[in-house]
PDB file of C-alpha atoms in Angstrom:
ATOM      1  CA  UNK A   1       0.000   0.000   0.000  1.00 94.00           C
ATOM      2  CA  UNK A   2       1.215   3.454  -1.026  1.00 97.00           C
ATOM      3  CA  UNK A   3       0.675   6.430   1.076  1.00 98.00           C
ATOM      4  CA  UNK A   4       0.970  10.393  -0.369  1.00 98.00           C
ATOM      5  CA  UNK A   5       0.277  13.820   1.406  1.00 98.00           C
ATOM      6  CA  UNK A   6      -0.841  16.484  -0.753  1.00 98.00           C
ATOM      7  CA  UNK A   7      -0.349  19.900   0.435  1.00 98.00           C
ATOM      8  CA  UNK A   8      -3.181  21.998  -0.341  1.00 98.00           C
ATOM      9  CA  UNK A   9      -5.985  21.654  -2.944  1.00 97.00           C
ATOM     10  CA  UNK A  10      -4.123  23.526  -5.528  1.00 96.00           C
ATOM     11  CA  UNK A  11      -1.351  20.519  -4.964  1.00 97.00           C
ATOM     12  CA  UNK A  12      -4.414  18.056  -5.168  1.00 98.00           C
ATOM     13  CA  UNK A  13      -4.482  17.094  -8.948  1.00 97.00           C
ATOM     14  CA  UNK A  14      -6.657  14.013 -10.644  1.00 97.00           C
ATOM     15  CA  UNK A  15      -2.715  12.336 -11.566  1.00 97.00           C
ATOM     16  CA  UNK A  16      -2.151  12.389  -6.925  1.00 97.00           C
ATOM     17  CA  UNK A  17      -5.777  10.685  -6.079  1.00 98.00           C
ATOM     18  CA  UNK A  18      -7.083   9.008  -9.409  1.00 98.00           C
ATOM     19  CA  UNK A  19      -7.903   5.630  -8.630  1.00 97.00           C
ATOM     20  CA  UNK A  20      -6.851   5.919  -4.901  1.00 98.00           C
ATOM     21  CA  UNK A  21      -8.795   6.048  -1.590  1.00 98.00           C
ATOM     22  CA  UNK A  22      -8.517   9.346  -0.258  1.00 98.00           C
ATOM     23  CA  UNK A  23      -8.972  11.302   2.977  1.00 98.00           C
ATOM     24  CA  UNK A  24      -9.446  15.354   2.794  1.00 98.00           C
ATOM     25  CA  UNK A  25      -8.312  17.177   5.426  1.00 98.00           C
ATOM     26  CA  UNK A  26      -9.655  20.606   6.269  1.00 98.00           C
ATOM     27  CA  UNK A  27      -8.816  20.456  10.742  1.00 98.00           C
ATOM     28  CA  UNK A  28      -9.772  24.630  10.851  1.00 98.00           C
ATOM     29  CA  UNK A  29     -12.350  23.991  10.108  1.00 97.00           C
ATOM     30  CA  UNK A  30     -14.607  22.718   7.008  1.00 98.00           C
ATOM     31  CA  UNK A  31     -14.540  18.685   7.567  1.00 98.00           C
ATOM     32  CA  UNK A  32     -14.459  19.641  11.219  1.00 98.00           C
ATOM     33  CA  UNK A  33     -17.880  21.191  10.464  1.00 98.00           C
ATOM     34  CA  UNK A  34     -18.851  18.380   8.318  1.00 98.00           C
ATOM     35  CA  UNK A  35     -18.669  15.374  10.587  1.00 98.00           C
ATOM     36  CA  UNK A  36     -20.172  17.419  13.547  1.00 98.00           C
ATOM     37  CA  UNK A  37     -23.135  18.840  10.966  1.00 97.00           C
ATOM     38  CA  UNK A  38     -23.886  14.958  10.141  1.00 97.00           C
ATOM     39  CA  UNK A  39     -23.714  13.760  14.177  1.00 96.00           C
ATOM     40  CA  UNK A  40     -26.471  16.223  14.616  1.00 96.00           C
ATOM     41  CA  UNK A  41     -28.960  15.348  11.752  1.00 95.00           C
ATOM     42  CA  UNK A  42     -27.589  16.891   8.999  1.00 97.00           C
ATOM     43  CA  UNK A  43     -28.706  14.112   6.633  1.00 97.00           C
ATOM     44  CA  UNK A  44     -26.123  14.880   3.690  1.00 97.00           C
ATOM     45  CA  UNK A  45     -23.655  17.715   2.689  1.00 98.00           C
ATOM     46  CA  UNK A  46     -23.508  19.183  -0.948  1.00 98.00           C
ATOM     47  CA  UNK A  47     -19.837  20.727  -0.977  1.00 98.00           C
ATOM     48  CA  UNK A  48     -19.642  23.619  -3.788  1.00 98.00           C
ATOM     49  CA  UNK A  49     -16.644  25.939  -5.017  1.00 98.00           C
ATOM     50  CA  UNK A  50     -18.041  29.604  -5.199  1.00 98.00           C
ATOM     51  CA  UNK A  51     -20.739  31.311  -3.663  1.00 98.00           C
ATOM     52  CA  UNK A  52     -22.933  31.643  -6.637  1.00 98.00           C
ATOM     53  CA  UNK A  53     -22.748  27.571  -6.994  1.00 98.00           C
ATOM     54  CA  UNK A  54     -24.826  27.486  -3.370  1.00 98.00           C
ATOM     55  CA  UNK A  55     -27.203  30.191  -3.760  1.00 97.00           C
ATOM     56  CA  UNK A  56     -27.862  29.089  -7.214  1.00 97.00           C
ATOM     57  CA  UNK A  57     -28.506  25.155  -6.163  1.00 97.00           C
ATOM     58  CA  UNK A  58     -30.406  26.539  -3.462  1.00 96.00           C
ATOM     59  CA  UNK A  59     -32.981  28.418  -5.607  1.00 95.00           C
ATOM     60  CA  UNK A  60     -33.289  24.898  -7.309  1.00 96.00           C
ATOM     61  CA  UNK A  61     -33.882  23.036  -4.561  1.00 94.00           C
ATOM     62  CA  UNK A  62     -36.450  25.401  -3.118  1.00 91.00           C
ATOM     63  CA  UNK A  63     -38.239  25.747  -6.585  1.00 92.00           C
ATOM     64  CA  UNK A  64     -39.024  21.908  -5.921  1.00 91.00           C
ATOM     65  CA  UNK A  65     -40.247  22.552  -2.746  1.00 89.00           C
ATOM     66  CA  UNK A  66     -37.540  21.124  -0.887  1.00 88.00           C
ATOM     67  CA  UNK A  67     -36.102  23.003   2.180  1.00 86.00           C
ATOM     68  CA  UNK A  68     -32.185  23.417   2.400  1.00 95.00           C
ATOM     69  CA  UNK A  69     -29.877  25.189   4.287  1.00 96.00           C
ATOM     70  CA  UNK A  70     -26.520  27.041   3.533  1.00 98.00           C
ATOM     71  CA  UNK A  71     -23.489  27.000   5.251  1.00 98.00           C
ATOM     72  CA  UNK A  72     -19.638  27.965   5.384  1.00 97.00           C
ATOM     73  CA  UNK A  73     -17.493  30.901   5.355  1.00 98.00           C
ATOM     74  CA  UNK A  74     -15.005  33.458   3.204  1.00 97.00           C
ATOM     75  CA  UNK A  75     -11.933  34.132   5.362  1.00 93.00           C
ATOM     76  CA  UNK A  76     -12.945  32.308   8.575  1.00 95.00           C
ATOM     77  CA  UNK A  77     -16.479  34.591   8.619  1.00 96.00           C
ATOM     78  CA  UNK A  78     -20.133  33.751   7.731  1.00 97.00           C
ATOM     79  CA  UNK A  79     -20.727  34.442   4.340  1.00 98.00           C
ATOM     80  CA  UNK A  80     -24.137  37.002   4.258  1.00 97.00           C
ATOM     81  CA  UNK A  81     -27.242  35.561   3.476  1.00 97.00           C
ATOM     82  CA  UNK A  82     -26.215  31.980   4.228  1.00 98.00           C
ATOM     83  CA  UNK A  83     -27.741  30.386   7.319  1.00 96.00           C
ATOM     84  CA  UNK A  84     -24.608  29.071   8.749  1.00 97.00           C
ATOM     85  CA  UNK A  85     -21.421  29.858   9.505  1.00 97.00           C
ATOM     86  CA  UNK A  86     -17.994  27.567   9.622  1.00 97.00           C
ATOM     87  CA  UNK A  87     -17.963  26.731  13.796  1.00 98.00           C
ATOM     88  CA  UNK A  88     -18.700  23.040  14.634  1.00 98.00           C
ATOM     89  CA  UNK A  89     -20.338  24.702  17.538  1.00 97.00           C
ATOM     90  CA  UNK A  90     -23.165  26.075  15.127  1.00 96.00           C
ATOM     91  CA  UNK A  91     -24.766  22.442  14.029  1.00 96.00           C
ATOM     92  CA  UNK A  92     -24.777  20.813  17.492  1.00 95.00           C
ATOM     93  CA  UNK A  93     -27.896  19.767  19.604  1.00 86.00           C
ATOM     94  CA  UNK A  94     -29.994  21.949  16.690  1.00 82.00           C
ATOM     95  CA  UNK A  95     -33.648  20.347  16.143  1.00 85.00           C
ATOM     96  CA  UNK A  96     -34.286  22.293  13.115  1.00 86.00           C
ATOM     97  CA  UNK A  97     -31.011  21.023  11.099  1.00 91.00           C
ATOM     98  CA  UNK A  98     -32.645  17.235  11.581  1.00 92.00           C
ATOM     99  CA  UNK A  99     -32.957  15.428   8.142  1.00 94.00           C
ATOM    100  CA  UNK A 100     -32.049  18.425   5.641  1.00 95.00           C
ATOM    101  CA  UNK A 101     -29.704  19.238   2.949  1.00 97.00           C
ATOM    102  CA  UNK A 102     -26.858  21.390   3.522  1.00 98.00           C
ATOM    103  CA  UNK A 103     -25.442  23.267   0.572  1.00 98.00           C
ATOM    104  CA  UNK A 104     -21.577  23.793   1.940  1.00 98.00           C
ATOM    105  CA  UNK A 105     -18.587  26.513   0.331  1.00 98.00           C
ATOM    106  CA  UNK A 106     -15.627  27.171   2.184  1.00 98.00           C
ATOM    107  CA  UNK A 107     -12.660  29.381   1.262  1.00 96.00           C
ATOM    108  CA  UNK A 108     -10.661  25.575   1.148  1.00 97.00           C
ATOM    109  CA  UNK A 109     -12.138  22.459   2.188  1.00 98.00           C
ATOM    110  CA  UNK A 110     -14.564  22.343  -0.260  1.00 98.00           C
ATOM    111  CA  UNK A 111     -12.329  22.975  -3.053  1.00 98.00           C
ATOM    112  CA  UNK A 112     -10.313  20.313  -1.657  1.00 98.00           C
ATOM    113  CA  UNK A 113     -12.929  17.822  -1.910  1.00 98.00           C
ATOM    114  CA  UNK A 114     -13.837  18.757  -5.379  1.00 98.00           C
ATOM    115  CA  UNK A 115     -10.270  18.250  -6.287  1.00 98.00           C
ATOM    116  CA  UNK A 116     -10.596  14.820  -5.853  1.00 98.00           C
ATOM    117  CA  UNK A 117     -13.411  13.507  -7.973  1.00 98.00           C
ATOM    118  CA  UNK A 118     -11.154  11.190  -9.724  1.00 98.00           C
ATOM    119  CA  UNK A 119     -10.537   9.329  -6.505  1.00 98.00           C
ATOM    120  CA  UNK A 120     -11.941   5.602  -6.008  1.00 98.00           C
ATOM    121  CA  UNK A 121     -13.309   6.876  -2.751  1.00 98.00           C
ATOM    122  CA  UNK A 122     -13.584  10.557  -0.834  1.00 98.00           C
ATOM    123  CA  UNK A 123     -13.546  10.325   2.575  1.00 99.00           C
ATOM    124  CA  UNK A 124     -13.824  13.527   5.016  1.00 99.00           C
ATOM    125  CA  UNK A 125     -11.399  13.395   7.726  1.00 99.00           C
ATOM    126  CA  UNK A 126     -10.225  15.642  10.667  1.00 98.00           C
ATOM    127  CA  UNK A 127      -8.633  15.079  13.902  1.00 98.00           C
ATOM    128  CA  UNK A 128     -11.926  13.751  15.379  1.00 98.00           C
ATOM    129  CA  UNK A 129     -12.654  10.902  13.560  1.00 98.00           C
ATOM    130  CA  UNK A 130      -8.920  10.051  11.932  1.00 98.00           C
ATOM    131  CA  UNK A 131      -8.644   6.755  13.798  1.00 98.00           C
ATOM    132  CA  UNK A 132     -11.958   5.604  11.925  1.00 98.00           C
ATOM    133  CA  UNK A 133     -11.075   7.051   8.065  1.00 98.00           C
ATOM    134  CA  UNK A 134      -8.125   5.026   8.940  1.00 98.00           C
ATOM    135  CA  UNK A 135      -9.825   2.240   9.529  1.00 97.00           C
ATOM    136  CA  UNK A 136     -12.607   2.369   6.333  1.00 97.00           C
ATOM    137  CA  UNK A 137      -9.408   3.083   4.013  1.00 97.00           C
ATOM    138  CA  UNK A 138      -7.337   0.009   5.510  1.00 96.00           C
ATOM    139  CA  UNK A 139     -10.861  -2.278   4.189  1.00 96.00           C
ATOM    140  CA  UNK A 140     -10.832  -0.221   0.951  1.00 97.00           C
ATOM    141  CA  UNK A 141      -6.942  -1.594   0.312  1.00 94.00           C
ATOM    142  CA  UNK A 142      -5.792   0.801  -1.930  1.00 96.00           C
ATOM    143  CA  UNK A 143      -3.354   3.625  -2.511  1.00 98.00           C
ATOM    144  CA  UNK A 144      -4.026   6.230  -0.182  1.00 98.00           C
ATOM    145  CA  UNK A 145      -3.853   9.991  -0.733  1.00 98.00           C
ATOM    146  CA  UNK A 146      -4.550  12.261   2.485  1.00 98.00           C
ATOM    147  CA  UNK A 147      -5.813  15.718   1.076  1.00 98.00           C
ATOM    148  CA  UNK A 148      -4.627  18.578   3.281  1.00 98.00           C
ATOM    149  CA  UNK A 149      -6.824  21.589   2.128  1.00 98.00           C
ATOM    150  CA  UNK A 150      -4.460  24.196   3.310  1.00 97.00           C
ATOM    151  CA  UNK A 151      -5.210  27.867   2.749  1.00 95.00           C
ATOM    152  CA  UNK A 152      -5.106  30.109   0.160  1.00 92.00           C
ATOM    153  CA  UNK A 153      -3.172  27.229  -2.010  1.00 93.00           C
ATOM    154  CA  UNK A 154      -0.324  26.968   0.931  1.00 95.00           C
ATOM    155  CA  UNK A 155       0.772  24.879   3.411  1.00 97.00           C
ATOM    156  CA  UNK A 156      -0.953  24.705   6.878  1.00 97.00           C
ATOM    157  CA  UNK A 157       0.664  22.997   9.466  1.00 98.00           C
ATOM    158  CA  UNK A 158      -3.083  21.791  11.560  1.00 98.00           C
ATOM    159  CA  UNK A 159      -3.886  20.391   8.274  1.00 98.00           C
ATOM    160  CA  UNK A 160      -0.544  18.603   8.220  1.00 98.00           C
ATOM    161  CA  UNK A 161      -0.644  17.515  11.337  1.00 98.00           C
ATOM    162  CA  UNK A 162      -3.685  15.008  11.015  1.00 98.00           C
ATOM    163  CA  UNK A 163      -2.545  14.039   7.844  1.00 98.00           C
ATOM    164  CA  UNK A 164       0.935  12.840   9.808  1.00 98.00           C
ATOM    165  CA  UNK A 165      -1.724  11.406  12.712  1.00 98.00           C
ATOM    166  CA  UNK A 166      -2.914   9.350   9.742  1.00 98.00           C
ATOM    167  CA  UNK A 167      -0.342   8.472   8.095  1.00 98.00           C
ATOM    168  CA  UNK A 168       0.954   7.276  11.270  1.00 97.00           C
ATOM    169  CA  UNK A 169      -1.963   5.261  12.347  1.00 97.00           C
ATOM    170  CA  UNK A 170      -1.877   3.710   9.076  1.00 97.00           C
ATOM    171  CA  UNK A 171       1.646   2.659   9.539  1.00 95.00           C
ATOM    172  CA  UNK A 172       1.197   1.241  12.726  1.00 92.00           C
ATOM    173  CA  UNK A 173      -2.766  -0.801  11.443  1.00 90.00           C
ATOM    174  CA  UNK A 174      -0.026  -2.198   7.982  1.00 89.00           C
ATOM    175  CA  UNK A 175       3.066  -2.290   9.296  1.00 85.00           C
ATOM    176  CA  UNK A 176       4.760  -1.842   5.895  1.00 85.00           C
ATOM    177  CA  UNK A 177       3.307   0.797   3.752  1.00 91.00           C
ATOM    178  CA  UNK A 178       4.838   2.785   1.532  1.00 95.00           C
ATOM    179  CA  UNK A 179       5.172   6.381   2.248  1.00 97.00           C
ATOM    180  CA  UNK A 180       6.211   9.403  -0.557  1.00 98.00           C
ATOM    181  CA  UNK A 181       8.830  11.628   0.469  1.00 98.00           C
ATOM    182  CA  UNK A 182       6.389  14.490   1.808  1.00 98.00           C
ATOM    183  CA  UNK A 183       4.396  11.583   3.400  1.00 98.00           C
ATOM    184  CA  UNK A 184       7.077  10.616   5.957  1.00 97.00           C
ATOM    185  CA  UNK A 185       8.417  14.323   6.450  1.00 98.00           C
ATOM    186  CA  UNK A 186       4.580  15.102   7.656  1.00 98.00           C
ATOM    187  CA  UNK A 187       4.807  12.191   9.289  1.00 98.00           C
ATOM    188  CA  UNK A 188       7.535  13.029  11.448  1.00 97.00           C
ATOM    189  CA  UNK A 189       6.285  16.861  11.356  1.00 97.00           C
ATOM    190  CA  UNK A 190       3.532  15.296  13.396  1.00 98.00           C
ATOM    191  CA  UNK A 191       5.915  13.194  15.911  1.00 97.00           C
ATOM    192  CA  UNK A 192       7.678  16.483  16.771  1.00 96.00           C
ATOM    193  CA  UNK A 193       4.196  17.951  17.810  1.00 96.00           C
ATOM    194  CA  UNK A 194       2.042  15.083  19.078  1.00 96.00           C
ATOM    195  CA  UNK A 195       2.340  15.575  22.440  1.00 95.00           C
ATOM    196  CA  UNK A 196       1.157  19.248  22.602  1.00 95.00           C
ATOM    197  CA  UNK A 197       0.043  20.198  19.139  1.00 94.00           C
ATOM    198  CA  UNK A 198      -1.206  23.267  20.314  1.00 93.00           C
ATOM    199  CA  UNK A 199       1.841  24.596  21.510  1.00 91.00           C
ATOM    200  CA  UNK A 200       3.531  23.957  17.769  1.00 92.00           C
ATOM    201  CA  UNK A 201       0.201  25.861  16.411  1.00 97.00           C
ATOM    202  CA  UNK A 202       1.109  29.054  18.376  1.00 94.00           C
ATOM    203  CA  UNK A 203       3.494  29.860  16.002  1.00 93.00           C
ATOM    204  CA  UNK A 204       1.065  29.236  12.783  1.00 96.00           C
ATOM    205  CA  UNK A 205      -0.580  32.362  10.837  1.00 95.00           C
ATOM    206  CA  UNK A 206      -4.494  30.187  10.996  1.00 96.00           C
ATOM    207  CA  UNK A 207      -4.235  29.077  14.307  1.00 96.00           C
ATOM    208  CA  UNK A 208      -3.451  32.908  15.284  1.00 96.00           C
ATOM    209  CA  UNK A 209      -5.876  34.511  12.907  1.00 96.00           C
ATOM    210  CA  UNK A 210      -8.651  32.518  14.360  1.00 96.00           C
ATOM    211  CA  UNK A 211      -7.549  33.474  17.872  1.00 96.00           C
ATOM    212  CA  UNK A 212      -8.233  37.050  17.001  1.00 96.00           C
ATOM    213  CA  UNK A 213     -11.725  36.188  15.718  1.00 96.00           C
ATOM    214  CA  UNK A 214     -12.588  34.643  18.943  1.00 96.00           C
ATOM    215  CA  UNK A 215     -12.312  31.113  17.200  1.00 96.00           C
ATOM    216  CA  UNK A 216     -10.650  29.488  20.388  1.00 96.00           C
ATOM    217  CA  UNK A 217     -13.707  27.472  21.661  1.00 96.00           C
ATOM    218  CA  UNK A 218     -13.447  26.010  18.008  1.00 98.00           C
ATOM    219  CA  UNK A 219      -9.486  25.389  17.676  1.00 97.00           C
ATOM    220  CA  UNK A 220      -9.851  23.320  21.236  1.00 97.00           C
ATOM    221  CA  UNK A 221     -12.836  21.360  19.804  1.00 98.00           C
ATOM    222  CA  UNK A 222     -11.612  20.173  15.855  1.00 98.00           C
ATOM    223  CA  UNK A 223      -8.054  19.353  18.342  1.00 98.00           C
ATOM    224  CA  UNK A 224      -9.503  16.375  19.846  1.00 98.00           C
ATOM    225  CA  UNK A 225      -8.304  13.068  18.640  1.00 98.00           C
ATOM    226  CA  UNK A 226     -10.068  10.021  17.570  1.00 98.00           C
ATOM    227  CA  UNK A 227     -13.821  11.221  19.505  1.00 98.00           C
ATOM    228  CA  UNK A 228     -15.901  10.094  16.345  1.00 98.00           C
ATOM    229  CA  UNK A 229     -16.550   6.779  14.740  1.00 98.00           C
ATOM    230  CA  UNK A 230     -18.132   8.930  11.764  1.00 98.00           C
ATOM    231  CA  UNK A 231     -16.751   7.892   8.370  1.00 98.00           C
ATOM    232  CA  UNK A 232     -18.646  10.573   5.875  1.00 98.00           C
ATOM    233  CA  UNK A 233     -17.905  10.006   2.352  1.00 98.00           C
ATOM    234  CA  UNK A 234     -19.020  10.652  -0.563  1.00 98.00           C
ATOM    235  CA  UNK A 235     -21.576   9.298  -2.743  1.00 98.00           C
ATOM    236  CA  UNK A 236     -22.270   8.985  -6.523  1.00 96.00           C
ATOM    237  CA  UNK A 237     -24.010  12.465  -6.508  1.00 97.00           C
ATOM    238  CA  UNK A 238     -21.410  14.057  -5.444  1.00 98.00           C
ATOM    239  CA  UNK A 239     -22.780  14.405  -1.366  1.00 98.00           C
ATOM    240  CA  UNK A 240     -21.006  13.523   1.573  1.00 98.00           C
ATOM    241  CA  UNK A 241     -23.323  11.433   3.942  1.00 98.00           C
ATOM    242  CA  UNK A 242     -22.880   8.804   6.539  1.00 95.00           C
TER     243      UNK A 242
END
């Protein structure tokens, strides 16, 4: 089994995850969002690029009578006119969110995820529920890509640092993988920081720049490890459930 890291979803191209299982990675806070939105009823997740895409798929899905909701953000803040914002904290222990469609844009994640449609299998992962992607990928038995959305096309180290959780756990579950160059450098990034990974964030422009939103209640949540058994993925139509 072959393991690569991609960087960001401008490094994500169909040549890194065609044909591959694949995990994206968005910690701060998109796939955060996404496996907390479908613990609380969220019944599936439409992921779109631009802002246009969701207001526009949500004038078709009201035409049909069909009730939806928006969510996400542009530069960590809730977009106007959308119902939601990008905090986990916003889709928990909510009645009204029970069984509906959300239509989803962030500034990254989702652009992540759409940069791997020519993957065998999408799987949304975060520090939560790593242990369990893990796991689903291990069944799948193929090459493995981990998608680290980044931001603005760069490197983030939260993002790497689950994707070097992962690629770690998935060491330890084969015991002889193969990992790309960039996979065992994040790997070992991630050694270097496991036992305090929010110390090593201090120093990171994302982790800081939600700070001074007010984000903190947020960073300390999507930093737990391994609390979900929730494997989203996504189907045929292009919607993350599960």
């Amino acid at each position: 089994m072959k393991i690569d890291i991609t960087i960001s979803a401008a490094d994500t191209t169909p040549e890194r995850v065609a044909d591959r299982s694949v995990a994206v990675i968005d910690v701060f806070r998109a796939t955060s969002v996404m496996i907390t939105a479908l613990e609380h009823g969220i019944q599936r997740i439409i992921p779109v690029i631009t802002i246009e895409e969701a207001e526009n798929l949500r004038s078709q899905y009201m035409a049909l009578g069909e009730e939806v909701i928006t969510g996400g953000e542009r530069n960590a803040l809730k977009i106007p006119g959308f119902d939601k914002d990008n905090s986990p904290h916003s889709y928990m222990n909510n009645m009204e969110l029970e069984g509906k469609t959300m239509i989803m844009t962030t500034t990254n994640g989702t652009r992540a995820v759409n940069a791997s449609r020519s993957a065998h299998a999408i799987y949304i992962a975060a520090m939560l529920n790593y242990r369990a992607v893990c796991s689903q990928m291990m069944t799948d038995n193929r090459d493995i890509t981990l998608v680290c959305s980044g931001r603005e096309n760069k490197f983030t180290l939260e993002d790497a640092l689950c994707a070097g959780l992962m690629a770690d756990e998935l060491l330890l579950q084969t015991g002889n993988a193969e990992l790309s160059d960039i996979a065992w450098s994040i790997r070992d990034l991630y050694l270097l920081y496991q036992k305090d990974m929010k110390q090593g964030l201090k120093r990171s422009r994302h982790y800081n720049d939600l700070m001074q939103l007010g984000f903190d209640y947020d960073i300390d949540y999507c930093l737990q490890r391994g609390i979900s058994d929730r494997v989203p993925w996504v189907n045929q139509q292009f919607q993350i459930v599960g």
